[in-house]
PDB file of C-alpha atoms in Angstrom:
ATOM      1  CA  MET A   1     246.845  88.341 -35.597  1.00  0.00           C
ATOM      2  CA  SER A   2     249.438  86.141 -35.549  1.00  0.00           C
ATOM      3  CA  THR A   3     250.659  87.645 -32.193  1.00  0.00           C
ATOM      4  CA  ASP A   4     247.162  86.860 -30.536  1.00  0.00           C
ATOM      5  CA  ALA A   5     247.212  83.420 -32.186  1.00  0.00           C
ATOM      6  CA  HIS A   6     250.356  82.242 -30.437  1.00  0.00           C
ATOM      7  CA  ASP A   7     250.090  83.687 -27.747  1.00  0.00           C
ATOM      8  CA  SER A   8     246.584  81.611 -27.540  1.00  0.00           C
ATOM      9  CA  ALA A   9     248.400  78.705 -28.112  1.00  0.00           C
ATOM     10  CA  ALA A  10     250.980  79.203 -25.047  1.00  0.00           C
ATOM     11  CA  PRO A  11     250.197  76.463 -22.553  1.00  0.00           C
ATOM     12  CA  SER A  12     249.034  78.234 -19.186  1.00  0.00           C
ATOM     13  CA  PRO A  13     251.868  79.722 -16.598  1.00  0.00           C
ATOM     14  CA  VAL A  14     251.665  77.450 -13.621  1.00  0.00           C
ATOM     15  CA  GLY A  15     250.524  78.732 -10.873  1.00  0.00           C
ATOM     16  CA  THR A  16     247.390  79.748 -12.582  1.00  0.00           C
ATOM     17  CA  ASN A  17     243.543  79.340 -12.094  1.00  0.00           C
ATOM     18  CA  GLU A  18     243.530  79.029 -16.210  1.00  0.00           C
ATOM     19  CA  PRO A  19     243.130  74.847 -17.068  1.00  0.00           C
ATOM     20  CA  PHE A  20     245.872  73.421 -18.791  1.00  0.00           C
ATOM     21  CA  PRO A  21     244.458  72.451 -22.342  1.00  0.00           C
ATOM     22  CA  PRO A  22     243.379  68.627 -23.290  1.00  0.00           C
ATOM     23  CA  PRO A  23     246.032  66.241 -24.077  1.00  0.00           C
ATOM     24  CA  THR A  24     246.442  65.214 -27.954  1.00  0.00           C
ATOM     25  CA  ARG A  25     246.286  62.069 -29.432  1.00  0.00           C
ATOM     26  CA  ARG A  26     250.439  61.965 -29.331  1.00  0.00           C
ATOM     27  CA  THR A  27     250.848  62.521 -25.317  1.00  0.00           C
ATOM     28  CA  PHE A  28     247.900  60.609 -24.660  1.00  0.00           C
ATOM     29  CA  ILE A  29     249.887  56.820 -26.601  1.00  0.00           C
ATOM     30  CA  ALA A  30     253.405  58.234 -24.699  1.00  0.00           C
ATOM     31  CA  ALA A  31     252.263  59.162 -21.708  1.00  0.00           C
ATOM     32  CA  GLY A  32     250.043  54.603 -21.585  1.00  0.00           C
ATOM     33  CA  THR A  33     253.391  53.237 -23.400  1.00  0.00           C
ATOM     34  CA  ALA A  34     255.401  54.757 -20.329  1.00  0.00           C
ATOM     35  CA  VAL A  35     252.665  53.871 -18.235  1.00  0.00           C
ATOM     36  CA  GLY A  36     252.289  50.179 -19.144  1.00  0.00           C
ATOM     37  CA  GLY A  37     256.408  49.745 -19.672  1.00  0.00           C
ATOM     38  CA  GLY A  38     256.647  50.325 -15.838  1.00  0.00           C
ATOM     39  CA  VAL A  39     253.750  48.541 -15.160  1.00  0.00           C
ATOM     40  CA  MET A  40     254.833  45.252 -17.130  1.00  0.00           C
ATOM     41  CA  VAL A  41     258.690  45.334 -15.460  1.00  0.00           C
ATOM     42  CA  ALA A  42     257.128  45.943 -12.210  1.00  0.00           C
ATOM     43  CA  GLY A  43     255.861  42.651 -13.071  1.00  0.00           C
ATOM     44  CA  VAL A  44     257.896  40.956 -14.421  1.00  0.00           C
ATOM     45  CA  ILE A  45     260.377  41.682 -11.125  1.00  0.00           C
ATOM     46  CA  GLY A  46     257.633  40.673  -8.807  1.00  0.00           C
ATOM     47  CA  GLY A  47     256.375  38.180 -10.346  1.00  0.00           C
ATOM     48  CA  SER A  48     259.585  35.660 -10.777  1.00  0.00           C
ATOM     49  CA  SER A  49     259.332  34.458  -7.350  1.00  0.00           C
ATOM     50  CA  VAL A  50     255.802  33.376  -8.429  1.00  0.00           C
ATOM     51  CA  LEU A  51     256.869  31.927 -11.526  1.00  0.00           C
ATOM     52  CA  ALA A  52     259.927  29.864  -9.209  1.00  0.00           C
ATOM     53  CA  ALA A  53     256.719  28.822  -7.355  1.00  0.00           C
ATOM     54  CA  ASP A  54     254.385  27.476  -9.951  1.00  0.00           C
ATOM     55  CA  GLU A  55     257.612  25.441 -11.670  1.00  0.00           C
ATOM     56  CA  ALA A  56     258.835  24.057  -8.159  1.00  0.00           C
ATOM     57  CA  ASP A  57     254.787  22.871  -7.693  1.00  0.00           C
ATOM     58  CA  SER A  58     254.334  21.322 -11.098  1.00  0.00           C
ATOM     59  CA  SER A  59     257.455  18.889 -11.245  1.00  0.00           C
ATOM     60  CA  GLU A  60     255.780  17.409  -7.729  1.00  0.00           C
ATOM     61  CA  PRO A  61     254.664  14.243  -8.464  1.00  0.00           C
ATOM     62  CA  ALA A  62     250.757  13.690  -9.376  1.00  0.00           C
ATOM     63  CA  PRO A  63     249.168  11.323  -6.663  1.00  0.00           C
ATOM     64  CA  THR A  64     248.791   7.693  -7.807  1.00  0.00           C
ATOM     65  CA  SER A  65     247.182   4.303  -6.102  1.00  0.00           C
ATOM     66  CA  ARG A  66     246.939   1.256  -7.292  1.00  0.00           C
ATOM     67  CA  VAL A  67     243.650  -0.713  -8.391  1.00  0.00           C
ATOM     68  CA  SER A  68     242.977  -4.145  -9.117  1.00  0.00           C
ATOM     69  CA  LEU A  69     240.112  -4.975 -11.354  1.00  0.00           C
ATOM     70  CA  THR A  70     238.302  -7.302 -13.893  1.00  0.00           C
ATOM     71  CA  VAL A  71     238.756  -6.740 -17.151  1.00  0.00           C
ATOM     72  CA  ASN A  72     236.534  -9.752 -19.855  1.00  0.00           C
ATOM     73  CA  GLY A  73     237.473 -11.888 -17.177  1.00  0.00           C
ATOM     74  CA  THR A  74     240.639 -11.280 -16.626  1.00  0.00           C
ATOM     75  CA  ARG A  75     242.442 -10.089 -13.059  1.00  0.00           C
ATOM     76  CA  ARG A  76     244.587  -6.816 -14.179  1.00  0.00           C
ATOM     77  CA  THR A  77     246.340  -4.501 -11.429  1.00  0.00           C
ATOM     78  CA  VAL A  78     247.390  -1.379 -12.381  1.00  0.00           C
ATOM     79  CA  THR A  79     249.355   2.047 -10.142  1.00  0.00           C
ATOM     80  CA  VAL A  80     247.502   4.901 -11.969  1.00  0.00           C
ATOM     81  CA  ASP A  81     247.682   8.621 -11.798  1.00  0.00           C
ATOM     82  CA  ASN A  82     243.712   9.136  -9.321  1.00  0.00           C
ATOM     83  CA  ARG A  83     242.798  11.326 -11.931  1.00  0.00           C
ATOM     84  CA  THR A  84     242.936   8.176 -14.651  1.00  0.00           C
ATOM     85  CA  SER A  85     239.413   7.537 -15.965  1.00  0.00           C
ATOM     86  CA  LEU A  86     238.249   4.181 -16.822  1.00  0.00           C
ATOM     87  CA  LEU A  87     238.352   5.378 -20.309  1.00  0.00           C
ATOM     88  CA  ASP A  88     241.954   6.035 -20.636  1.00  0.00           C
ATOM     89  CA  LEU A  89     243.126   3.402 -18.158  1.00  0.00           C
ATOM     90  CA  LEU A  90     241.493   0.930 -20.597  1.00  0.00           C
ATOM     91  CA  ARG A  91     242.923   2.619 -23.663  1.00  0.00           C
ATOM     92  CA  GLU A  92     245.868   3.759 -22.139  1.00  0.00           C
ATOM     93  CA  HIS A  93     247.198   1.396 -20.325  1.00  0.00           C
ATOM     94  CA  LEU A  94     245.218  -1.853 -21.303  1.00  0.00           C
ATOM     95  CA  GLY A  95     244.789  -1.456 -24.910  1.00  0.00           C
ATOM     96  CA  LEU A  96     241.842  -1.711 -25.328  1.00  0.00           C
ATOM     97  CA  THR A  97     240.971   1.087 -27.894  1.00  0.00           C
ATOM     98  CA  GLY A  98     238.140  -0.179 -28.977  1.00  0.00           C
ATOM     99  CA  SER A  99     235.215   2.041 -26.163  1.00  0.00           C
ATOM    100  CA  LYS A 100     235.580   5.087 -27.925  1.00  0.00           C
ATOM    101  CA  LYS A 101     236.360   8.471 -26.647  1.00  0.00           C
ATOM    102  CA  GLY A 102     234.011  10.886 -28.328  1.00  0.00           C
ATOM    103  CA  CYS A 103     232.457  13.761 -26.324  1.00  0.00           C
ATOM    104  CA  ASN A 104     234.714  12.857 -23.266  1.00  0.00           C
ATOM    105  CA  ALA A 105     232.261  14.447 -21.030  1.00  0.00           C
ATOM    106  CA  GLY A 106     229.540  11.312 -20.851  1.00  0.00           C
ATOM    107  CA  ALA A 107     227.181  13.203 -23.281  1.00  0.00           C
ATOM    108  CA  CYS A 108     227.555  11.037 -26.766  1.00  0.00           C
ATOM    109  CA  GLY A 109     227.977   7.071 -25.132  1.00  0.00           C
ATOM    110  CA  ALA A 110     230.689   6.325 -27.880  1.00  0.00           C
ATOM    111  CA  CYS A 111     232.598   4.752 -24.043  1.00  0.00           C
ATOM    112  CA  THR A 112     229.578   2.712 -22.729  1.00  0.00           C
ATOM    113  CA  VAL A 113     230.659  -0.087 -20.752  1.00  0.00           C
ATOM    114  CA  LEU A 114     229.714  -2.837 -18.363  1.00  0.00           C
ATOM    115  CA  VAL A 115     230.314  -2.089 -14.754  1.00  0.00           C
ATOM    116  CA  ASP A 116     228.752  -4.860 -12.791  1.00  0.00           C
ATOM    117  CA  GLY A 117     226.719  -6.108 -15.012  1.00  0.00           C
ATOM    118  CA  ARG A 118     225.373  -2.445 -15.597  1.00  0.00           C
ATOM    119  CA  ARG A 119     225.512   0.475 -18.521  1.00  0.00           C
ATOM    120  CA  GLN A 120     228.358   2.934 -17.587  1.00  0.00           C
ATOM    121  CA  ASN A 121     230.007   5.771 -19.276  1.00  0.00           C
ATOM    122  CA  ALA A 122     233.590   5.203 -18.945  1.00  0.00           C
ATOM    123  CA  CYS A 123     234.754   8.766 -19.171  1.00  0.00           C
ATOM    124  CA  LEU A 124     232.935  10.144 -16.326  1.00  0.00           C
ATOM    125  CA  ILE A 125     234.112   7.030 -13.959  1.00  0.00           C
ATOM    126  CA  LEU A 126     237.353   7.336 -12.557  1.00  0.00           C
ATOM    127  CA  ALA A 127     239.544   4.231 -11.951  1.00  0.00           C
ATOM    128  CA  VAL A 128     240.658   4.649  -8.878  1.00  0.00           C
ATOM    129  CA  ARG A 129     236.659   3.701  -7.189  1.00  0.00           C
ATOM    130  CA  LEU A 130     235.925   0.457  -9.345  1.00  0.00           C
ATOM    131  CA  GLU A 131     238.795  -1.732  -6.517  1.00  0.00           C
ATOM    132  CA  GLY A 132     237.295  -5.292  -7.077  1.00  0.00           C
ATOM    133  CA  ALA A 133     234.899  -4.039 -10.039  1.00  0.00           C
ATOM    134  CA  ARG A 134     233.868  -6.455 -13.362  1.00  0.00           C
ATOM    135  CA  VAL A 135     234.664  -4.957 -16.479  1.00  0.00           C
ATOM    136  CA  THR A 136     232.890  -5.617 -19.685  1.00  0.00           C
ATOM    137  CA  THR A 137     234.623  -4.362 -23.132  1.00  0.00           C
ATOM    138  CA  ILE A 138     232.862  -4.225 -26.660  1.00  0.00           C
ATOM    139  CA  GLU A 139     236.202  -7.061 -26.774  1.00  0.00           C
ATOM    140  CA  GLY A 140     234.545  -9.188 -23.999  1.00  0.00           C
ATOM    141  CA  LEU A 141     231.695  -9.751 -26.155  1.00  0.00           C
ATOM    142  CA  ALA A 142     232.690 -12.257 -28.444  1.00  0.00           C
ATOM    143  CA  ASP A 143     234.303 -16.262 -27.425  1.00  0.00           C
ATOM    144  CA  GLY A 144     236.960 -16.648 -29.729  1.00  0.00           C
ATOM    145  CA  ASP A 145     235.704 -16.184 -33.152  1.00  0.00           C
ATOM    146  CA  ARG A 146     232.197 -16.600 -31.957  1.00  0.00           C
ATOM    147  CA  LEU A 147     229.924 -12.903 -31.943  1.00  0.00           C
ATOM    148  CA  HIS A 148     228.071 -11.629 -29.497  1.00  0.00           C
ATOM    149  CA  PRO A 149     224.007 -11.998 -30.954  1.00  0.00           C
ATOM    150  CA  LEU A 150     223.840  -8.575 -30.824  1.00  0.00           C
ATOM    151  CA  GLN A 151     227.297  -8.458 -32.733  1.00  0.00           C
ATOM    152  CA  GLN A 152     226.436 -10.594 -35.399  1.00  0.00           C
ATOM    153  CA  ALA A 153     222.581  -8.318 -35.200  1.00  0.00           C
ATOM    154  CA  PHE A 154     224.618  -5.274 -36.216  1.00  0.00           C
ATOM    155  CA  ILE A 155     226.160  -6.939 -38.805  1.00  0.00           C
ATOM    156  CA  GLU A 156     222.397  -8.340 -40.148  1.00  0.00           C
ATOM    157  CA  GLU A 157     220.541  -5.279 -39.712  1.00  0.00           C
ATOM    158  CA  ASP A 158     223.869  -3.149 -40.694  1.00  0.00           C
ATOM    159  CA  ALA A 159     223.230  -1.023 -37.673  1.00  0.00           C
ATOM    160  CA  PHE A 160     226.406   0.907 -38.468  1.00  0.00           C
ATOM    161  CA  GLN A 161     227.815   3.167 -41.138  1.00  0.00           C
ATOM    162  CA  CYS A 162     231.047   5.340 -39.652  1.00  0.00           C
ATOM    163  CA  GLY A 163     231.375   2.382 -37.067  1.00  0.00           C
ATOM    164  CA  TYR A 164     232.638   4.926 -34.259  1.00  0.00           C
ATOM    165  CA  CYS A 165     230.005   4.834 -31.939  1.00  0.00           C
ATOM    166  CA  THR A 166     229.078   0.987 -32.502  1.00  0.00           C
ATOM    167  CA  PRO A 167     230.640  -0.787 -29.535  1.00  0.00           C
ATOM    168  CA  GLY A 168     228.826   2.065 -26.971  1.00  0.00           C
ATOM    169  CA  GLN A 169     226.307   1.178 -28.943  1.00  0.00           C
ATOM    170  CA  ILE A 170     226.456  -2.514 -29.011  1.00  0.00           C
ATOM    171  CA  MET A 171     227.759  -2.018 -25.288  1.00  0.00           C
ATOM    172  CA  SER A 172     224.542  -0.013 -24.549  1.00  0.00           C
ATOM    173  CA  GLY A 173     222.070  -2.987 -26.237  1.00  0.00           C
ATOM    174  CA  VAL A 174     223.607  -5.588 -24.519  1.00  0.00           C
ATOM    175  CA  GLY A 175     223.400  -3.452 -21.490  1.00  0.00           C
ATOM    176  CA  CYS A 176     219.253  -3.564 -22.689  1.00  0.00           C
ATOM    177  CA  LEU A 177     219.236  -7.301 -23.258  1.00  0.00           C
ATOM    178  CA  GLN A 178     219.779  -7.905 -19.600  1.00  0.00           C
ATOM    179  CA  GLU A 179     217.956  -4.524 -17.906  1.00  0.00           C
ATOM    180  CA  GLY A 180     214.907  -6.088 -20.152  1.00  0.00           C
ATOM    181  CA  HIS A 181     213.532  -2.407 -22.053  1.00  0.00           C
ATOM    182  CA  THR A 182     213.265  -3.913 -25.042  1.00  0.00           C
ATOM    183  CA  GLY A 183     209.530  -4.826 -24.560  1.00  0.00           C
ATOM    184  CA  SER A 184     209.062  -2.511 -28.000  1.00  0.00           C
ATOM    185  CA  PRO A 185     210.881   0.008 -30.144  1.00  0.00           C
ATOM    186  CA  GLU A 186     209.507   2.655 -28.060  1.00  0.00           C
ATOM    187  CA  GLU A 187     211.451   1.258 -25.117  1.00  0.00           C
ATOM    188  CA  ILE A 188     214.318   0.203 -26.631  1.00  0.00           C
ATOM    189  CA  ARG A 189     214.716   4.382 -28.211  1.00  0.00           C
ATOM    190  CA  GLU A 190     213.653   5.348 -24.429  1.00  0.00           C
ATOM    191  CA  TRP A 191     216.695   3.242 -22.701  1.00  0.00           C
ATOM    192  CA  MET A 192     219.381   3.901 -25.815  1.00  0.00           C
ATOM    193  CA  SER A 193     218.894   7.703 -25.739  1.00  0.00           C
ATOM    194  CA  GLY A 194     222.184   8.216 -24.017  1.00  0.00           C
ATOM    195  CA  ASN A 195     223.875   6.662 -27.025  1.00  0.00           C
ATOM    196  CA  ILE A 196     224.242   8.935 -30.656  1.00  0.00           C
ATOM    197  CA  CYS A 197     224.758   8.184 -33.459  1.00  0.00           C
ATOM    198  CA  ARG A 198     225.869  10.771 -35.945  1.00  0.00           C
ATOM    199  CA  CYS A 199     225.301   9.003 -39.396  1.00  0.00           C
ATOM    200  CA  GLY A 200     221.458   8.886 -38.467  1.00  0.00           C
ATOM    201  CA  CYS A 201     221.755   4.746 -38.228  1.00  0.00           C
ATOM    202  CA  TYR A 202     218.660   4.472 -35.276  1.00  0.00           C
ATOM    203  CA  VAL A 203     216.228   2.762 -36.792  1.00  0.00           C
ATOM    204  CA  LYS A 204     218.414  -0.009 -37.815  1.00  0.00           C
ATOM    205  CA  ILE A 205     219.808  -0.328 -34.511  1.00  0.00           C
ATOM    206  CA  VAL A 206     216.661  -0.141 -32.557  1.00  0.00           C
ATOM    207  CA  ARG A 207     215.913  -2.830 -35.261  1.00  0.00           C
ATOM    208  CA  ALA A 208     219.185  -4.978 -34.108  1.00  0.00           C
ATOM    209  CA  VAL A 209     218.738  -4.936 -30.203  1.00  0.00           C
ATOM    210  CA  GLN A 210     214.666  -5.859 -30.631  1.00  0.00           C
ATOM    211  CA  GLN A 211     215.953  -8.719 -33.145  1.00  0.00           C
ATOM    212  CA  THR A 212     218.002  -9.838 -30.646  1.00  0.00           C
ATOM    213  CA  ALA A 213     215.997  -9.905 -28.079  1.00  0.00           C
ATOM    214  CA  ASP A 214     213.513 -12.184 -29.938  1.00  0.00           C
ATOM    215  CA  ARG A 215     215.618 -14.709 -30.585  1.00  0.00           C
ATOM    216  CA  LYS A 216     216.118 -15.108 -27.176  1.00  0.00           C
TER     217      LYS A 216
END
């Protein structure tokens, strides 16, 4: 009995037609480790030149351009990376941090400014495309200590809570006033629908815009 069991467990001789026994878990792991190690070594050796090329490419300076534009009535000329958005130009280069970076994808309206009198999401515009443009941010609305009427209305109506979206809301509201889209609360809501308030102050925001329009 013991002799038969020993013979059946022995591997088939090379050259016979009998199949080899299936691999065990231990032999499978050992083979996979050896193959994986070989691939990794080959990748490290073969990829060294690719890594060196990538490092050389990353060391090259990004293309830049010189752009001149008028921001809040002051002519500004700066040299920026061609990929710089208007929002980053305002915040990082000019120190105008009133325009907030929310989604950075044009979906929340926190960065709304006026470009040549029209509402724009500053995060979606490349600064190098604004040569000669006139940009108005939340910092440019007040006349000294005298607030813009819509800024004052936001205070009177308590139209903000955390305040993060407020600069964009006010700039969008100013755009609605200039464009004449303040005929009714429904019209105001429609034309300001791109500005999100996570605190839910929409009713008071609309009321502030309507109050400003009624006083004109």
